Coordinates of C-alpha atoms in Angstrom, one line a residue:
X1 CA -74.5 -90.7 -55.5
X2 CA -76.4 -93.9 -54.6
X3 CA -74.7 -97.0 -53.6
X4 CA -75.7 -98.7 -56.8
X5 CA -74.2 -96.0 -59.0
X6 CA -70.9 -95.9 -57.2
X7 CA -68.2 -97.2 -59.6
X8 CA -66.2 -100.2 -58.5
X9 CA -62.8 -98.8 -57.5
X10 CA -60.9 -101.5 -59.3
X11 CA -63.0 -101.1 -62.5
X12 CA -62.6 -97.3 -62.3
X13 CA -58.8 -97.8 -62.0
X14 CA -58.8 -99.8 -65.2
X15 CA -60.9 -97.1 -66.9
X16 CA -58.6 -94.3 -65.7
X17 CA -55.4 -96.1 -66.6
X18 CA -56.6 -96.7 -70.2
X19 CA -58.0 -93.2 -70.5
X20 CA -54.6 -91.7 -69.8
X21 CA -53.4 -92.7 -73.2
X22 CA -56.5 -91.5 -75.1
X23 CA -56.5 -88.3 -77.1
X24 CA -58.9 -86.6 -74.6
X25 CA -56.2 -86.9 -71.9
X26 CA -53.5 -85.4 -74.1
X27 CA -54.9 -82.2 -75.6
X28 CA -51.6 -80.4 -76.0
X29 CA -50.1 -83.3 -78.0
X30 CA -53.2 -83.7 -80.1
X31 CA -53.3 -80.0 -80.9
X32 CA -49.7 -80.1 -82.1
X33 CA -50.5 -83.0 -84.3
X34 CA -53.5 -81.2 -85.8
X35 CA -51.3 -78.1 -86.4
X36 CA -49.1 -80.3 -88.5
X37 CA -52.2 -81.0 -90.6
X38 CA -52.3 -84.7 -89.5
X39 CA -54.7 -86.9 -87.7
X40 CA -53.8 -88.7 -84.4
X41 CA -53.2 -92.4 -84.3
X42 CA -56.6 -93.0 -82.7
X43 CA -58.4 -90.7 -85.2
X44 CA -56.8 -92.8 -88.0
X45 CA -58.1 -96.0 -86.3
X46 CA -61.6 -94.5 -86.1
X47 CA -61.4 -93.7 -89.8
X48 CA -60.4 -97.2 -90.8
X49 CA -62.2 -99.5 -88.3
X50 CA -65.9 -100.2 -88.3
X51 CA -67.9 -98.4 -85.5
X52 CA -67.0 -100.0 -82.2
X53 CA -64.7 -102.3 -84.2
X54 CA -61.3 -101.8 -82.5
X55 CA -60.1 -104.0 -79.7
X56 CA -56.8 -102.7 -78.3
X57 CA -54.1 -104.6 -76.6
X58 CA -50.9 -103.2 -75.1
X59 CA -52.5 -99.9 -74.3
X60 CA -50.9 -99.9 -70.8
X61 CA -47.4 -100.8 -72.1
X62 CA -44.6 -98.3 -71.5
X63 CA -41.0 -97.8 -72.6
X64 CA -38.1 -99.8 -71.3
X65 CA -35.5 -98.0 -69.2
X66 CA -33.6 -95.3 -70.9
X67 CA -29.9 -95.6 -71.4
X68 CA -27.7 -94.5 -68.5
X69 CA -27.6 -90.8 -68.2
X70 CA -30.9 -90.1 -70.0
X71 CA -34.1 -88.8 -68.3
X72 CA -36.8 -91.3 -67.7
X73 CA -39.1 -91.7 -70.7
X74 CA -42.8 -90.9 -70.7
X75 CA -44.4 -92.7 -73.6
X76 CA -48.0 -93.8 -73.5
X77 CA -48.3 -97.1 -75.2
X78 CA -44.7 -96.8 -76.1
X79 CA -45.6 -94.8 -79.2
X80 CA -47.7 -97.3 -81.0
X81 CA -51.4 -98.3 -80.7
X82 CA -52.0 -101.9 -81.4
X83 CA -55.0 -104.3 -81.5
X84 CA -57.5 -106.1 -83.7
X85 CA -59.8 -103.9 -85.9
X86 CA -62.8 -104.8 -88.0
X87 CA -62.7 -103.3 -91.5
X88 CA -65.9 -103.8 -93.5
X89 CA -66.8 -106.6 -91.1
X90 CA -63.5 -108.5 -91.4
X91 CA -60.8 -108.6 -88.6
X92 CA -57.3 -107.3 -89.2
X93 CA -54.3 -107.0 -86.9
X94 CA -53.5 -103.3 -86.7
X95 CA -50.5 -101.3 -85.5
X96 CA -50.6 -97.5 -85.7
X97 CA -47.5 -95.5 -84.8
X98 CA -48.2 -92.4 -82.7
X99 CA -46.1 -89.4 -83.7
X100 CA -47.3 -87.5 -80.6
X101 CA -45.3 -89.9 -78.5
X102 CA -41.5 -89.2 -78.8
X103 CA -42.0 -88.5 -82.5
X104 CA -43.3 -92.0 -83.2
X105 CA -39.9 -93.4 -82.6
X106 CA -39.6 -97.2 -82.3
X107 CA -38.8 -98.3 -78.8
X108 CA -38.2 -101.9 -77.6
X109 CA -41.6 -102.3 -76.0
X110 CA -43.4 -100.7 -78.9
X111 CA -41.8 -103.1 -81.4
X112 CA -42.8 -106.0 -79.2
X113 CA -46.3 -104.8 -79.6
X114 CA -46.0 -104.7 -83.4
X115 CA -44.5 -108.2 -83.3
X116 CA -47.6 -109.3 -81.3
X117 CA -49.7 -107.9 -84.1
X118 CA -47.8 -110.0 -86.6
X119 CA -48.2 -113.0 -84.4
X120 CA -52.0 -112.5 -84.3
X121 CA -52.0 -112.1 -88.1
X122 CA -50.2 -115.5 -88.4
X123 CA -52.3 -117.4 -85.8
X124 CA -55.7 -115.9 -86.7
X125 CA -55.0 -115.8 -90.5
X126 CA -56.0 -112.1 -90.8
X127 CA -54.3 -109.2 -92.6
X128 CA -51.7 -107.1 -91.0
X129 CA -52.0 -103.3 -91.3
X130 CA -49.3 -100.9 -90.4
X131 CA -50.0 -97.2 -90.3
X132 CA -46.5 -95.6 -89.9
X133 CA -45.8 -92.1 -88.6
X134 CA -42.5 -92.0 -86.9
X135 CA -38.8 -91.3 -86.8
X136 CA -37.2 -94.7 -86.8
X137 CA -35.1 -96.1 -84.0
X138 CA -35.5 -94.3 -80.7
X139 CA -32.3 -92.5 -79.9
X140 CA -32.8 -92.8 -76.1
X141 CA -32.8 -96.6 -76.4
X142 CA -30.9 -97.3 -79.6
X143 CA -27.4 -96.4 -78.3
X144 CA -27.4 -99.3 -75.9
X145 CA -26.2 -102.8 -77.1
X146 CA -28.4 -104.4 -74.5
X147 CA -31.3 -103.2 -76.6
X148 CA -29.8 -103.5 -80.0
X149 CA -27.9 -106.8 -79.8
X150 CA -31.0 -109.1 -79.8
X151 CA -32.2 -107.6 -83.1
X152 CA -35.9 -108.0 -83.8
X153 CA -38.0 -111.0 -84.9
X154 CA -40.3 -108.6 -86.8
X155 CA -38.8 -108.9 -90.2
X156 CA -38.7 -112.7 -90.0
X157 CA -42.4 -112.6 -89.0
X158 CA -43.2 -110.5 -92.1
X159 CA -41.4 -113.0 -94.2
X160 CA -43.5 -115.7 -92.6
X161 CA -46.7 -113.7 -93.3
X162 CA -45.7 -113.1 -97.0
X163 CA -48.2 -114.9 -99.3
X164 CA -50.2 -116.1 -96.3
X165 CA -52.1 -112.9 -95.4
X166 CA -52.2 -109.5 -96.9
X167 CA -49.7 -107.1 -95.4
X168 CA -50.3 -103.3 -95.9
X169 CA -48.1 -100.3 -95.0
X170 CA -49.5 -96.8 -95.1
X171 CA -47.0 -94.0 -94.6
X172 CA -48.8 -91.2 -92.7
X173 CA -45.7 -89.2 -91.9
X174 CA -41.9 -89.7 -91.6
X175 CA -41.1 -93.2 -92.6
X176 CA -37.4 -93.4 -92.7
X177 CA -35.6 -96.4 -91.1
X178 CA -37.6 -99.2 -89.6
X179 CA -40.9 -98.2 -91.4
X180 CA -39.1 -98.5 -94.7
X181 CA -37.9 -102.0 -93.9
X182 CA -41.5 -103.0 -93.0
X183 CA -42.9 -101.4 -96.1
X184 CA -40.4 -103.4 -98.2
X185 CA -42.1 -106.6 -97.1
X186 CA -45.6 -105.3 -97.5
X187 CA -48.0 -106.3 -100.4
X188 CA -49.4 -102.8 -100.6
X189 CA -47.8 -99.4 -99.8
X190 CA -49.7 -96.2 -99.8
X191 CA -48.2 -92.7 -99.2
X192 CA -49.7 -89.3 -98.6
X193 CA -48.4 -86.4 -100.6
X194 CA -46.7 -83.5 -98.8
X195 CA -47.0 -85.5 -95.6
X196 CA -45.3 -88.9 -95.7
X197 CA -41.8 -90.0 -96.6
X198 CA -40.1 -93.4 -97.0
X199 CA -36.5 -94.3 -97.5
X200 CA -33.4 -95.7 -95.9
X201 CA -32.4 -92.5 -94.1
X202 CA -33.5 -88.9 -93.6
X203 CA -31.9 -85.7 -94.7
X204 CA -29.5 -85.0 -91.8
X205 CA -28.0 -88.5 -92.0
X206 CA -27.8 -88.4 -95.8
X207 CA -26.0 -85.1 -95.7
X208 CA -23.6 -86.3 -93.1
X209 CA -22.8 -89.5 -95.0
X210 CA -22.8 -88.4 -98.6
X211 CA -22.7 -84.6 -98.6
X212 CA -26.0 -84.4 -100.5
X213 CA -28.1 -81.5 -99.2
X214 CA -31.6 -82.7 -100.0
X215 CA -34.9 -82.3 -98.2
X216 CA -36.8 -85.3 -96.9
X217 CA -39.4 -84.8 -99.6
X218 CA -36.7 -84.9 -102.3
X219 CA -35.2 -88.1 -100.8
X220 CA -38.4 -90.1 -100.2
X221 CA -41.6 -88.1 -100.8
X222 CA -44.8 -89.7 -102.0
X223 CA -44.5 -88.9 -105.6
X224 CA -40.8 -89.7 -105.6
X225 CA -41.3 -93.1 -104.3
X226 CA -44.4 -93.8 -106.4
X227 CA -42.2 -93.0 -109.5
X228 CA -39.5 -95.3 -108.0
X229 CA -42.0 -98.1 -107.7
X230 CA -41.5 -98.2 -103.9
X231 CA -45.0 -97.0 -103.2
X232 CA -48.0 -98.6 -105.0
X233 CA -50.1 -95.5 -104.8
X234 CA -49.7 -91.9 -103.8
X235 CA -52.8 -90.1 -102.5
X236 CA -53.7 -86.5 -101.5
X237 CA -54.9 -86.9 -97.9
X238 CA -55.3 -89.3 -95.1
X239 CA -59.0 -90.3 -95.8
X240 CA -58.0 -91.2 -99.3
X241 CA -55.2 -93.4 -97.9
X242 CA -57.7 -95.2 -95.7
X243 CA -60.0 -95.6 -98.6
X244 CA -57.2 -97.1 -100.6
X245 CA -56.4 -99.6 -97.9
X246 CA -60.1 -100.6 -97.7
X247 CA -60.3 -101.0 -101.5
X248 CA -57.2 -103.1 -101.6
X249 CA -58.4 -105.4 -98.9
X250 CA -61.8 -105.7 -100.6
X251 CA -60.3 -107.6 -103.5
X252 CA -58.4 -110.1 -101.3
X253 CA -59.4 -112.9 -98.9
X254 CA -58.2 -112.6 -95.3
X255 CA -55.7 -115.3 -96.0
X256 CA -54.5 -117.5 -98.8
X257 CA -56.5 -120.4 -97.3
X258 CA -59.7 -118.7 -98.3
X259 CA -61.3 -117.7 -101.6
X260 CA -61.4 -114.0 -102.9
X261 CA -64.7 -112.4 -101.9
X262 CA -67.3 -112.2 -104.7
X263 CA -69.6 -109.2 -104.7
X264 CA -73.1 -110.4 -105.2
X265 CA -75.7 -109.0 -107.6
X266 CA -75.9 -108.2 -111.3
X267 CA -73.0 -106.2 -112.6
X268 CA -72.4 -104.2 -115.8
X269 CA -69.3 -102.8 -117.4
X270 CA -68.4 -99.2 -118.1
X271 CA -69.9 -97.7 -121.2
X272 CA -67.0 -98.6 -123.5
X273 CA -67.5 -99.8 -127.1
X274 CA -64.8 -102.5 -127.1
X275 CA -65.3 -103.0 -130.9
X276 CA -64.0 -99.5 -131.5
X277 CA -61.1 -99.2 -129.0
X278 CA -58.3 -100.9 -130.9
X279 CA -57.5 -99.1 -134.1
X280 CA -57.2 -101.2 -137.3
X281 CA -53.8 -99.7 -138.0
X282 CA -51.1 -101.1 -135.8
X283 CA -49.3 -97.8 -136.0
X284 CA -52.1 -96.0 -134.1
X285 CA -52.0 -96.0 -130.3
X286 CA -54.8 -96.3 -127.8
X287 CA -55.2 -96.5 -124.0
X288 CA -55.5 -100.1 -122.8
X289 CA -57.2 -98.8 -119.7
X290 CA -60.3 -98.4 -121.9
X291 CA -60.2 -102.1 -122.6
X292 CA -59.9 -103.0 -118.9
X293 CA -62.9 -100.8 -118.1
X294 CA -64.9 -102.4 -120.9
X295 CA -64.4 -105.9 -119.6
X296 CA -64.6 -105.2 -115.9
X297 CA -67.5 -104.4 -113.7
X298 CA -68.3 -100.7 -113.6
X299 CA -66.2 -98.7 -111.1
X300 CA -64.3 -101.9 -110.0
X301 CA -60.9 -101.2 -111.5
X302 CA -58.1 -100.4 -108.9
X303 CA -54.8 -99.7 -110.5
X304 CA -51.5 -100.3 -108.7
X305 CA -48.1 -98.6 -109.4
X306 CA -49.7 -96.4 -112.1
X307 CA -46.8 -94.0 -112.6
X308 CA -43.9 -96.5 -112.7
X309 CA -43.3 -98.7 -115.8
X310 CA -46.2 -97.1 -117.6
X311 CA -45.8 -99.5 -120.5
X312 CA -47.6 -102.2 -118.5
X313 CA -50.8 -101.7 -116.5
X314 CA -51.5 -103.8 -113.4
X315 CA -55.0 -103.5 -111.9
X316 CA -57.3 -105.3 -109.6
X317 CA -60.8 -105.5 -111.1
X318 CA -64.0 -107.5 -110.9
X319 CA -65.8 -109.4 -113.6
X320 CA -69.3 -110.5 -112.7
X321 CA -68.4 -109.7 -109.1
X322 CA -65.4 -111.9 -109.0
X323 CA -62.0 -110.3 -108.2
X324 CA -59.3 -110.7 -110.9
X325 CA -55.8 -109.4 -111.5
X326 CA -55.3 -107.7 -114.9
X327 CA -51.9 -107.3 -116.6
X328 CA -52.0 -105.3 -119.8
X329 CA -49.4 -104.0 -122.2
X330 CA -49.9 -100.2 -122.7
X331 CA -49.3 -99.1 -126.3
X332 CA -49.2 -95.4 -125.2
X333 CA -45.7 -96.0 -123.6
X334 CA -42.8 -97.6 -125.5
X335 CA -45.5 -99.2 -127.7
X336 CA -46.1 -101.6 -124.9
X337 CA -42.6 -103.1 -125.2
X338 CA -41.3 -104.8 -122.0
X339 CA -38.3 -103.3 -120.2
X340 CA -36.8 -104.2 -116.8
X341 CA -39.2 -102.0 -114.7
X342 CA -42.2 -103.4 -116.5
X343 CA -41.1 -107.0 -116.1
X344 CA -40.6 -106.5 -112.3
X345 CA -43.8 -104.6 -111.9
X346 CA -45.8 -107.3 -113.7
X347 CA -43.9 -110.2 -111.9
X348 CA -44.6 -108.8 -108.4
X349 CA -48.3 -108.3 -109.3
X350 CA -48.6 -111.9 -110.5
X351 CA -47.1 -113.1 -107.2
X352 CA -49.6 -111.1 -105.1
X353 CA -52.5 -112.4 -107.3
X354 CA -51.3 -116.0 -107.1
X355 CA -50.8 -115.8 -103.4
X356 CA -54.3 -114.8 -102.7
X357 CA -56.1 -116.7 -105.4
X358 CA -57.0 -114.0 -108.0
X359 CA -57.2 -115.3 -111.5
X360 CA -55.1 -113.5 -114.1
X361 CA -56.5 -111.7 -117.1
X362 CA -53.7 -110.9 -119.5
X363 CA -54.2 -108.4 -122.3
X364 CA -51.4 -108.6 -124.9
X365 CA -50.3 -105.9 -127.3
X366 CA -46.5 -105.6 -127.5
X367 CA -43.8 -105.5 -130.2
X368 CA -41.4 -107.5 -128.0
X369 CA -38.7 -106.8 -125.4
X370 CA -36.8 -103.5 -125.4
X371 CA -33.4 -103.9 -127.0
X372 CA -30.1 -102.1 -127.1
X373 CA -27.4 -101.2 -124.6
X374 CA -29.8 -99.4 -122.3
X375 CA -31.9 -102.5 -122.0
X376 CA -28.9 -104.7 -121.4
X377 CA -27.4 -102.4 -118.8
X378 CA -30.7 -102.6 -116.9
X379 CA -30.2 -106.4 -116.7
X380 CA -33.3 -107.0 -118.8
X381 CA -31.8 -110.4 -119.9
X382 CA -32.2 -111.6 -116.4
X383 CA -35.0 -109.4 -115.1
X384 CA -37.3 -110.6 -117.9
X385 CA -36.8 -114.0 -116.4
X386 CA -38.5 -112.8 -113.2
X387 CA -41.7 -112.3 -115.3
X388 CA -41.4 -115.8 -116.8
X389 CA -40.6 -117.2 -113.3
X390 CA -43.8 -115.8 -111.7
X391 CA -46.0 -116.7 -114.7
X392 CA -44.7 -120.2 -114.5
X393 CA -45.0 -120.5 -110.8
X394 CA -48.6 -119.2 -110.7
X395 CA -51.3 -121.8 -109.8
X396 CA -54.3 -119.5 -110.3
X397 CA -56.4 -119.6 -113.5
X398 CA -55.1 -117.4 -116.3
X399 CA -56.9 -116.0 -119.4
X400 CA -55.0 -114.4 -122.2
X401 CA -56.4 -112.1 -124.9
X402 CA -54.2 -110.9 -127.8
X403 CA -55.6 -107.4 -128.6
X404 CA -53.1 -106.6 -131.4
X405 CA -49.4 -107.3 -131.4
X406 CA -48.0 -110.5 -129.9
X407 CA -44.4 -110.7 -131.0
X408 CA -41.5 -113.0 -130.1
X409 CA -40.4 -114.2 -126.7
X410 CA -42.2 -111.3 -125.0
X411 CA -45.5 -112.8 -126.2
X412 CA -44.5 -116.1 -124.5
X413 CA -43.4 -114.2 -121.4
X414 CA -46.8 -112.5 -121.2
X415 CA -48.5 -115.9 -121.3
X416 CA -49.7 -115.8 -124.9
X417 CA -51.3 -118.9 -126.5
X418 CA -50.4 -122.2 -124.9
X419 CA -47.3 -120.9 -123.2
X420 CA -48.5 -121.6 -119.6
X421 CA -51.6 -123.6 -120.3
X422 CA -54.0 -120.7 -120.3
X423 CA -57.5 -121.7 -119.2
X424 CA -58.8 -119.6 -122.1
X425 CA -56.6 -118.2 -124.9
X426 CA -58.4 -115.7 -127.2
X427 CA -57.5 -113.2 -129.8
X428 CA -59.3 -110.2 -131.2
X429 CA -59.6 -109.9 -135.0
X430 CA -56.9 -107.1 -134.8
X431 CA -54.3 -109.6 -133.5
X432 CA -51.0 -110.2 -135.1
X433 CA -48.9 -113.1 -133.7
X434 CA -45.4 -113.9 -135.0
X435 CA -41.8 -114.4 -133.9
X436 CA -40.8 -110.8 -134.9
X437 CA -42.0 -107.7 -136.8
X438 CA -42.5 -108.6 -140.4
X439 CA -40.7 -105.6 -141.8
X440 CA -37.6 -106.3 -139.7
X441 CA -37.6 -110.0 -140.7
X442 CA -37.9 -109.1 -144.4
X443 CA -35.0 -106.6 -144.1
X444 CA -32.8 -109.1 -142.4
X445 CA -33.6 -112.5 -143.9
X446 CA -34.7 -111.4 -147.4
X447 CA -32.5 -108.4 -148.0
X448 CA -30.5 -110.0 -150.8
X449 CA -33.6 -111.2 -152.5
X450 CA -35.4 -107.9 -152.7
X451 CA -32.3 -105.8 -153.3
X452 CA -31.6 -108.0 -156.4
X453 CA -35.1 -107.6 -157.8
X454 CA -35.8 -105.3 -160.8
X455 CA -37.8 -103.0 -158.5
X456 CA -36.4 -103.5 -154.9
X457 CA -39.0 -101.3 -153.3
X458 CA -41.9 -103.0 -154.9
X459 CA -40.5 -106.5 -154.2
X460 CA -39.9 -105.6 -150.6
X461 CA -43.5 -104.5 -150.2
X462 CA -44.8 -107.7 -151.8
X463 CA -42.8 -109.8 -149.4
X464 CA -44.1 -107.8 -146.4
X465 CA -47.6 -108.2 -147.7
X466 CA -47.2 -111.9 -148.3
X467 CA -45.9 -112.6 -144.8
X468 CA -48.3 -110.2 -143.1
X469 CA -51.1 -112.4 -144.5
X470 CA -49.8 -115.3 -142.4
X471 CA -49.8 -113.6 -138.9
X472 CA -53.4 -112.7 -138.3
X473 CA -55.8 -113.9 -135.7
X474 CA -57.6 -116.4 -137.9
X475 CA -54.4 -118.0 -139.0
X476 CA -53.5 -118.4 -135.2
X477 CA -56.9 -120.0 -134.7
X478 CA -56.5 -122.3 -137.8
X479 CA -53.4 -123.7 -136.2
X480 CA -55.2 -124.0 -132.9
X481 CA -52.5 -122.0 -131.1
X482 CA -55.4 -120.1 -129.5
X483 CA -58.9 -121.3 -128.5
X484 CA -60.8 -118.8 -130.6
X485 CA -61.0 -115.4 -132.3
X486 CA -63.8 -113.4 -130.7
X487 CA -65.4 -110.0 -131.2
X488 CA -64.1 -107.6 -128.6
X489 CA -67.6 -106.9 -127.3
X490 CA -68.0 -110.6 -126.5
X491 CA -64.9 -110.9 -124.4
X492 CA -66.5 -110.0 -121.0
X493 CA -69.2 -112.6 -121.4
X494 CA -66.6 -115.3 -122.2
X495 CA -64.4 -114.4 -119.3
X496 CA -67.4 -114.4 -116.9
X497 CA -68.4 -117.9 -118.0
X498 CA -64.9 -119.2 -117.7
X499 CA -64.4 -117.7 -114.2
X500 CA -67.6 -119.4 -113.1
X501 CA -66.3 -122.9 -113.8
X502 CA -62.5 -123.1 -113.7
X503 CA -60.8 -124.7 -110.7
X504 CA -59.4 -122.0 -108.3
X505 CA -56.0 -123.7 -108.1
X506 CA -53.7 -126.0 -110.1
X507 CA -51.7 -128.8 -108.6
X508 CA -48.0 -128.4 -108.3
X509 CA -46.2 -129.2 -111.6
X510 CA -43.4 -130.9 -109.8
X511 CA -44.6 -132.5 -106.6
X512 CA -42.0 -132.8 -103.9
X513 CA -39.8 -130.0 -105.1
X514 CA -38.8 -127.8 -102.2
X515 CA -38.6 -124.5 -104.1
X516 CA -37.9 -122.8 -107.4
X517 CA -35.1 -120.2 -107.5
X518 CA -36.0 -116.8 -108.8
X519 CA -33.7 -115.3 -111.4
X520 CA -33.7 -112.1 -109.4

């Protein structure tokens, strides 16, 4: 080897030290991870980050001292790979837990590295991405008050980041314990079926504490937690999870101080005939997702929490390249009526959209709030207030379209008409807007009248027909409770025009007020 080609000993030492933590230096551990059907932490980073787009820090960090009596720990990177990654050209702070190192357990040094990622997200105003695959607190360190007593600043840091930058948690394996706490403070949670779990504690601890003999999958599997509303989306494999993260980030700015990214170019909607979607009979159902596809750019709809509270649909979408958040009542489930899970789902979605500047498109078709003892026992009386709270707090533009039914206080809670100063308030010709269903009102308020008539049935029908003629879309426009009645096929054009000119934010309604108190 020539003198010029001889590596500098110090530079070589740096290379060798870093290489000891790479997959190529740990073939046995990598092989075991692959046998589990899972990618390694570094393979996941390669899948997410742009080519040559990962800049690691903390690669040479190691575990703290084990508790007295334990063997010294060998833990490359202390079980978590951290750094700044570029995803579709934009930087993110990235922490990827490494199951091949002590089962991905969370050690003191490793959690300091994650806290460093949160710090970078705060200072650099970039998203924080957590890819979790681990077993919670590390036993070898957790049974020592010198380690446990200081607690951790990480949860406080995630609270600081909330609403400032997008925070994402992807569960790529066991996620009980700390990973669950982190996911609870994330804006987007994705889980992989038959691979990931999420919950307060795993099967052995649950059995010991409660006597319930359940598998980890039964306690906190992907589909279980998607149905619980804990996970935003459940996917079939790791590449799909990475794609979901990339799609989610694509709708949002890197921080709330920026504007949502607009996709340039001419855009067209899906091939949906909006004039034919909503049946003329209010007793016939339809899928509101067809309406969303008809007003959104083609292939731009990204639905969140699809399987929980199916009576309301929450989706990101783009209209003429501009990201929006869509909230829509779903007549296929409970007739679109609002219950507690639907109110909470919609309220959280509004908060995310408002934090990151996505205008709200609200599609209304609901008979009201759910009523009865089941609704009351779910605290709907208070939880419906969370929807009102978030709608009233929002500073982004909002556009409401009454597709069909807009009844009672639920119509107001959904932002119908002038309720929250909509930037555009429209109705389709199929709309019916009133304080309550006509039939019920006639049966309650006019029962004595129609029962006393010569032909009670005919008189009741005549009353229903008379009042029904007063609740249509054109009557709403005549009273100027809405801006206009429009053909469904013209809705997208009007939304695109409004989006092109409205101010991105509204000023605070009550300057100087420190905070508003959520009902929940």
